[in-house]
Structures are given as C-alpha cells and as structure tokens.
PDB file of C-alpha atoms in Angstrom:
ATOM      1  CA  MET J   4     129.716 110.731 124.108  1.00 48.00           C
ATOM      2  CA  THR J   5     128.805 111.595 120.518  1.00 53.00           C
ATOM      3  CA  GLY J   6     126.598 114.539 121.371  1.00 56.00           C
ATOM      4  CA  LYS J   7     123.734 112.860 119.520  1.00 62.00           C
ATOM      5  CA  THR J   8     120.367 113.558 121.121  1.00 71.00           C
ATOM      6  CA  ARG J   9     117.991 110.666 121.532  1.00 81.00           C
ATOM      7  CA  MET J  10     114.487 111.097 120.192  1.00 80.00           C
ATOM      8  CA  THR J  11     111.568 110.964 122.562  1.00 85.00           C
ATOM      9  CA  ALA J  12     108.855 108.370 121.997  1.00 80.00           C
ATOM     10  CA  THR J  13     106.615 111.158 120.682  1.00 87.00           C
ATOM     11  CA  GLU J  14     109.263 112.231 118.178  1.00 90.00           C
ATOM     12  CA  ARG J  15     109.798 108.612 117.091  1.00 90.00           C
ATOM     13  CA  GLY J  16     106.055 108.213 116.715  1.00 93.00           C
ATOM     14  CA  GLU J  17     105.939 111.275 114.467  1.00 95.00           C
ATOM     15  CA  GLN J  18     108.838 109.874 112.439  1.00 95.00           C
ATOM     16  CA  VAL J  19     107.046 106.541 112.017  1.00 97.00           C
ATOM     17  CA  LEU J  20     103.777 108.286 111.119  1.00 97.00           C
ATOM     18  CA  ALA J  21     105.518 110.409 108.460  1.00 96.00           C
ATOM     19  CA  ALA J  22     107.085 107.257 107.009  1.00 97.00           C
ATOM     20  CA  ALA J  23     103.670 105.571 107.063  1.00 97.00           C
ATOM     21  CA  VAL J  24     102.053 108.456 105.183  1.00 97.00           C
ATOM     22  CA  GLN J  25     104.719 108.154 102.469  1.00 96.00           C
ATOM     23  CA  ALA J  26     104.511 104.358 102.251  1.00 97.00           C
ATOM     24  CA  PHE J  27     100.715 104.126 102.259  1.00 98.00           C
ATOM     25  CA  ALA J  28     100.505 106.947  99.694  1.00 96.00           C
ATOM     26  CA  GLU J  29     102.803 105.024  97.364  1.00 96.00           C
ATOM     27  CA  THR J  30     101.462 101.497  97.696  1.00 96.00           C
ATOM     28  CA  GLY J  31      98.125 101.651  99.508  1.00 97.00           C
ATOM     29  CA  TYR J  32      96.891  99.773 102.528  1.00 98.00           C
ATOM     30  CA  ALA J  33      96.990  96.181 101.296  1.00 96.00           C
ATOM     31  CA  ALA J  34     100.411  96.298  99.628  1.00 97.00           C
ATOM     32  CA  THR J  35     102.269  98.259 102.317  1.00 97.00           C
ATOM     33  CA  LYS J  36     104.199  96.200 104.842  1.00 97.00           C
ATOM     34  CA  THR J  37     105.013  97.449 108.328  1.00 97.00           C
ATOM     35  CA  ASP J  38     108.605  96.285 107.662  1.00 97.00           C
ATOM     36  CA  ASP J  39     108.832  98.888 104.896  1.00 97.00           C
ATOM     37  CA  ILE J  40     107.479 101.611 107.162  1.00 97.00           C
ATOM     38  CA  ALA J  41     109.960 100.625 109.883  1.00 97.00           C
ATOM     39  CA  ARG J  42     112.855 100.711 107.405  1.00 97.00           C
ATOM     40  CA  ARG J  43     111.822 104.169 106.176  1.00 97.00           C
ATOM     41  CA  ALA J  44     111.577 105.429 109.760  1.00 96.00           C
ATOM     42  CA  GLY J  45     114.843 103.809 110.841  1.00 94.00           C
ATOM     43  CA  VAL J  46     113.236 101.710 113.557  1.00 95.00           C
ATOM     44  CA  SER J  47     112.406  98.037 114.022  1.00 95.00           C
ATOM     45  CA  GLN J  48     109.131  96.535 112.848  1.00 96.00           C
ATOM     46  CA  PRO J  49     108.234  95.447 116.409  1.00 96.00           C
ATOM     47  CA  TYR J  50     108.710  99.064 117.520  1.00 95.00           C
ATOM     48  CA  VAL J  51     106.204 100.210 114.874  1.00 96.00           C
ATOM     49  CA  ILE J  52     103.704  97.696 116.225  1.00 96.00           C
ATOM     50  CA  ARG J  53     104.454  98.735 119.811  1.00 95.00           C
ATOM     51  CA  LEU J  54     103.697 102.368 118.890  1.00 95.00           C
ATOM     52  CA  PHE J  55     100.569 101.820 116.785  1.00 96.00           C
ATOM     53  CA  GLY J  56      99.274  98.336 117.577  1.00 95.00           C
ATOM     54  CA  THR J  57      98.429  97.038 114.123  1.00 97.00           C
ATOM     55  CA  LYS J  58      98.980  97.996 110.515  1.00 97.00           C
ATOM     56  CA  GLN J  59      95.301  98.939 110.367  1.00 98.00           C
ATOM     57  CA  GLN J  60      95.669 101.316 113.335  1.00 98.00           C
ATOM     58  CA  LEU J  61      98.761 102.847 111.730  1.00 98.00           C
ATOM     59  CA  PHE J  62      96.863 103.330 108.455  1.00 98.00           C
ATOM     60  CA  LEU J  63      94.020 105.007 110.336  1.00 98.00           C
ATOM     61  CA  ALA J  64      96.505 107.304 112.103  1.00 97.00           C
ATOM     62  CA  ALA J  65      98.009 108.222 108.717  1.00 98.00           C
ATOM     63  CA  LEU J  66      94.554 108.794 107.221  1.00 97.00           C
ATOM     64  CA  ASN J  67      93.607 110.971 110.198  1.00 97.00           C
ATOM     65  CA  ARG J  68      96.794 112.967 109.662  1.00 96.00           C
ATOM     66  CA  VAL J  69      95.681 113.688 106.085  1.00 94.00           C
ATOM     67  CA  CYS J  70      92.148 114.662 107.114  1.00 96.00           C
ATOM     68  CA  ASP J  71      93.470 116.856 109.928  1.00 96.00           C
ATOM     69  CA  ARG J  72      95.656 118.625 107.351  1.00 94.00           C
ATOM     70  CA  ILE J  73      92.690 119.186 105.018  1.00 94.00           C
ATOM     71  CA  GLU J  74      90.649 120.649 107.866  1.00 96.00           C
ATOM     72  CA  ALA J  75      93.544 122.886 108.956  1.00 95.00           C
ATOM     73  CA  VAL J  76      94.020 124.215 105.413  1.00 94.00           C
ATOM     74  CA  PHE J  77      90.305 124.994 105.122  1.00 95.00           C
ATOM     75  CA  ARG J  78      90.293 126.766 108.500  1.00 96.00           C
ATOM     76  CA  GLU J  79      93.383 128.781 107.523  1.00 95.00           C
ATOM     77  CA  ALA J  80      91.799 129.766 104.196  1.00 94.00           C
ATOM     78  CA  ALA J  81      88.535 130.762 105.907  1.00 95.00           C
ATOM     79  CA  ALA J  82      90.444 132.893 108.405  1.00 96.00           C
ATOM     80  CA  THR J  83      91.686 135.102 105.550  1.00 94.00           C
ATOM     81  CA  ASP J  84      88.182 136.190 104.565  1.00 94.00           C
ATOM     82  CA  PRO J  85      85.537 137.799 106.797  1.00 94.00           C
ATOM     83  CA  ASN J  86      82.828 136.061 104.703  1.00 95.00           C
ATOM     84  CA  PRO J  87      84.427 132.829 103.492  1.00 95.00           C
ATOM     85  CA  THR J  88      82.860 130.961 100.599  1.00 93.00           C
ATOM     86  CA  ALA J  89      83.600 127.656  98.937  1.00 92.00           C
ATOM     87  CA  VAL J  90      85.854 129.603  96.562  1.00 90.00           C
ATOM     88  CA  THR J  91      87.800 130.886  99.594  1.00 91.00           C
ATOM     89  CA  LEU J  92      88.331 127.322 100.795  1.00 92.00           C
ATOM     90  CA  GLY J  93      89.204 126.265  97.256  1.00 88.00           C
ATOM     91  CA  HIS J  94      92.106 128.715  97.182  1.00 85.00           C
ATOM     92  CA  GLY J  95      93.626 126.699 100.005  1.00 81.00           C
ATOM     93  CA  TYR J  96      93.586 123.668  97.743  1.00 78.00           C
ATOM     94  CA  SER J  97      96.828 124.764  96.101  1.00 77.00           C
ATOM     95  CA  VAL J  98      98.515 123.537  99.295  1.00 81.00           C
ATOM     96  CA  PHE J  99      97.449 120.007  98.435  1.00 78.00           C
ATOM     97  CA  LEU J 100      98.752 120.248  94.914  1.00 77.00           C
ATOM     98  CA  ALA J 101     102.199 120.563  96.479  1.00 82.00           C
ATOM     99  CA  GLU J 102     101.517 117.796  99.043  1.00 86.00           C
ATOM    100  CA  ARG J 103     100.570 115.120  96.534  1.00 86.00           C
ATOM    101  CA  GLU J 104     101.190 112.198  98.878  1.00 90.00           C
ATOM    102  CA  LEU J 105      98.390 113.413 101.153  1.00 90.00           C
ATOM    103  CA  LEU J 106      95.923 113.245  98.286  1.00 89.00           C
ATOM    104  CA  GLN J 107      97.162 109.828  97.238  1.00 93.00           C
ATOM    105  CA  LEU J 108      96.740 108.524 100.772  1.00 95.00           C
ATOM    106  CA  LEU J 109      93.207 109.919 100.872  1.00 95.00           C
ATOM    107  CA  LEU J 110      92.409 108.021  97.669  1.00 95.00           C
ATOM    108  CA  HIS J 111      93.881 104.852  99.193  1.00 97.00           C
ATOM    109  CA  GLY J 112      91.628 105.410 102.198  1.00 97.00           C
ATOM    110  CA  PHE J 113      88.609 105.437  99.909  1.00 97.00           C
ATOM    111  CA  ALA J 114      89.870 102.315  98.133  1.00 97.00           C
ATOM    112  CA  ALA J 115      90.402 100.470 101.437  1.00 97.00           C
ATOM    113  CA  SER J 116      86.911 101.326 102.692  1.00 97.00           C
ATOM    114  CA  ALA J 117      85.678  97.798 102.066  1.00 97.00           C
ATOM    115  CA  ASP J 118      87.458  97.018 105.332  1.00 97.00           C
ATOM    116  CA  PRO J 119      84.727  97.761 107.900  1.00 98.00           C
ATOM    117  CA  VAL J 120      86.962  99.660 110.335  1.00 98.00           C
ATOM    118  CA  ILE J 121      88.747 101.679 107.668  1.00 98.00           C
ATOM    119  CA  GLY J 122      85.475 102.338 105.853  1.00 98.00           C
ATOM    120  CA  GLU J 123      83.785 103.597 109.013  1.00 98.00           C
ATOM    121  CA  GLN J 124      86.669 105.962 109.783  1.00 98.00           C
ATOM    122  CA  THR J 125      87.006 107.176 106.179  1.00 97.00           C
ATOM    123  CA  ARG J 126      83.289 107.920 105.927  1.00 98.00           C
ATOM    124  CA  ALA J 127      83.309 109.700 109.285  1.00 98.00           C
ATOM    125  CA  ARG J 128      86.272 111.894 108.363  1.00 98.00           C
ATOM    126  CA  PHE J 129      84.886 112.722 104.916  1.00 97.00           C
ATOM    127  CA  GLY J 130      81.633 113.710 106.622  1.00 97.00           C
ATOM    128  CA  GLN J 131      83.553 115.914 109.055  1.00 98.00           C
ATOM    129  CA  ILE J 132      85.260 117.667 106.139  1.00 97.00           C
ATOM    130  CA  TYR J 133      81.865 118.175 104.485  1.00 97.00           C
ATOM    131  CA  ASP J 134      80.389 119.534 107.719  1.00 98.00           C
ATOM    132  CA  LEU J 135      83.376 121.827 108.222  1.00 97.00           C
ATOM    133  CA  ALA J 136      83.000 123.268 104.714  1.00 96.00           C
ATOM    134  CA  ARG J 137      79.327 123.997 105.455  1.00 97.00           C
ATOM    135  CA  GLU J 138      80.124 125.482 108.852  1.00 97.00           C
ATOM    136  CA  LEU J 139      82.938 127.726 107.585  1.00 97.00           C
ATOM    137  CA  THR J 140      81.049 129.016 104.551  1.00 96.00           C
ATOM    138  CA  GLY J 141      77.370 128.807 105.398  1.00 96.00           C
ATOM    139  CA  ALA J 142      76.961 127.229 101.954  1.00 95.00           C
ATOM    140  CA  THR J 143      73.938 125.217 100.907  1.00 96.00           C
ATOM    141  CA  PRO J 144      74.204 121.449 100.514  1.00 96.00           C
ATOM    142  CA  THR J 145      74.271 121.944  96.730  1.00 96.00           C
ATOM    143  CA  GLU J 146      77.124 124.446  96.963  1.00 95.00           C
ATOM    144  CA  VAL J 147      79.134 122.188  99.251  1.00 95.00           C
ATOM    145  CA  ARG J 148      78.466 119.181  97.017  1.00 95.00           C
ATOM    146  CA  ARG J 149      79.828 121.145  94.081  1.00 94.00           C
ATOM    147  CA  PHE J 150      82.847 122.217  96.134  1.00 94.00           C
ATOM    148  CA  MET J 151      83.535 118.656  97.306  1.00 94.00           C
ATOM    149  CA  SER J 152      83.063 117.288  93.785  1.00 94.00           C
ATOM    150  CA  THR J 153      85.537 119.787  92.384  1.00 93.00           C
ATOM    151  CA  GLY J 154      87.972 118.909  95.158  1.00 91.00           C
ATOM    152  CA  MET J 155      87.689 115.213  94.349  1.00 93.00           C
ATOM    153  CA  LEU J 156      88.284 115.946  90.658  1.00 94.00           C
ATOM    154  CA  LEU J 157      91.419 117.912  91.570  1.00 91.00           C
ATOM    155  CA  THR J 158      92.507 115.113  93.921  1.00 90.00           C
ATOM    156  CA  VAL J 159      92.263 112.555  91.134  1.00 92.00           C
ATOM    157  CA  MET J 160      93.961 114.840  88.604  1.00 92.00           C
ATOM    158  CA  THR J 161      96.790 115.597  91.032  1.00 89.00           C
ATOM    159  CA  SER J 162      97.219 111.901  91.758  1.00 88.00           C
ATOM    160  CA  MET J 163      97.491 111.276  87.996  1.00 92.00           C
ATOM    161  CA  GLN J 164     100.078 114.090  87.843  1.00 91.00           C
ATOM    162  CA  VAL J 165      98.117 116.193  85.351  1.00 94.00           C
ATOM    163  CA  ALA J 166      97.599 118.967  87.940  1.00 90.00           C
ATOM    164  CA  GLY J 167      99.940 120.540  90.452  1.00 85.00           C
ATOM    165  CA  PRO J 168     103.702 120.957  90.421  1.00 85.00           C
ATOM    166  CA  ASN J 169     105.539 119.131  87.636  1.00 88.00           C
ATOM    167  CA  ALA J 170     102.255 118.208  85.950  1.00 92.00           C
ATOM    168  CA  VAL J 171     102.489 116.081  82.846  1.00 96.00           C
ATOM    169  CA  PRO J 172     100.920 118.082  80.004  1.00 96.00           C
ATOM    170  CA  ALA J 173      97.557 116.746  78.901  1.00 97.00           C
ATOM    171  CA  PRO J 174      95.227 118.844  76.712  1.00 97.00           C
ATOM    172  CA  TRP J 175      92.078 117.539  78.391  1.00 97.00           C
ATOM    173  CA  ALA J 176      93.497 118.374  81.848  1.00 96.00           C
ATOM    174  CA  ALA J 177      94.463 121.886  80.757  1.00 95.00           C
ATOM    175  CA  GLU J 178      90.925 122.401  79.494  1.00 95.00           C
ATOM    176  CA  ILE J 179      89.389 121.260  82.790  1.00 95.00           C
ATOM    177  CA  LEU J 180      91.789 123.337  84.893  1.00 92.00           C
ATOM    178  CA  GLY J 181      91.211 126.380  82.703  1.00 90.00           C
ATOM    179  CA  ASP J 182      87.470 125.974  83.108  1.00 90.00           C
ATOM    180  CA  LEU J 183      87.820 125.749  86.904  1.00 85.00           C
ATOM    181  CA  GLU J 184      89.921 128.933  87.004  1.00 79.00           C
ATOM    182  CA  LYS J 185      87.448 130.732  84.740  1.00 68.00           C
ATOM    183  CA  PHE J 186      84.594 130.192  87.179  1.00 55.00           C
ATOM    184  CA  GLY J 187      86.620 130.461  90.388  1.00 58.00           C
ATOM    185  CA  ASP J 188      85.818 126.903  91.426  1.00 51.00           C
TER     186      ASP J 188
END
C-alpha cells in the first residue's frame, strides 16, 4: 500500500473544472479540446465527458464558476461597509486583477455567446451580476451601468496585461487607471 489517498468523484470533478477554467481562459470555447482538459486534470477524456456530459456543459460549468466568484467578491466587499456603494464593490475588483484567467474566461463567454445555449447562460449570469450590484448598493440604473462599464474596461485591460500584477507598461493604460483612481471608480 502506497498510502496514497484516492480522490472522491467530487474532488475529481473540482480538479477537472479547475483545469477547464485554465484551458478555456487560454484558448476559448471553440479551440479548447476536452482531451487537453483531461490531460491537465490527469484524467481520461471519457471521464471528463462522464462527469460533465459535453464540452458545452463543461464550458458552462466553468463560466458559472467565474460568475459565482464575481458575485462572492461583490458580496464580501459589500459586507465590509454598512452602506455599500458601487465604489465599495469596485474595491473588490482588485481580486480579479490577480485572478486574470477568470476575466479571460468571462470574455470568452461573451465571445461564444453566438451559441444559443452559451449565449442564454452568459446573458442570464451577466444580468444576475447586474441585479446583485443594484441589490447590494441600492444604486440607480445609471450608477450600475457606469460601474459595470468600468468593470468591463478593467476586464479588457487586465486581459491585455496593461492592468493588474505584472502589467506591461503602456502610457494610455496608466492614464486611464490614474483617472479611475482619481474618481474612486
């Protein structure tokens, strides 16, 4: 006996889902193969399919993981302030700057939204994030639109590696980020 503990199916599923988040973040929905996800997770490709059904269902699970994380970060940020505002939620955004692959996967979810099933789920989850921001802050639609727009700008800039850890210096990016800090956006 080697003393090695076998993983439960739940643990294996989490391992496969983490590998899927990484793979889909790097290469998107269309270009990612379930074989690559299986290799990353150290399991067989048929096992990936047994756990998640189809590549599309695995992508949706990965996308839901990202959206769940966004919602959790916003809830955690709101819990630190008795009267949370969009700025309060925005402070939580620094978490995503360090978790770049989550933002990349979110962008791939938007890009894959021409697929009817993926599009429906992506729109629903984005709407839930919007609704959560309104619920947590009591902000007006205009204030939440501005908050969401700023978040999307930061998502794109982080994906381009001009914001967040190890950012590539770019004068235009520094100007935008400086402007956001100046106004507490």
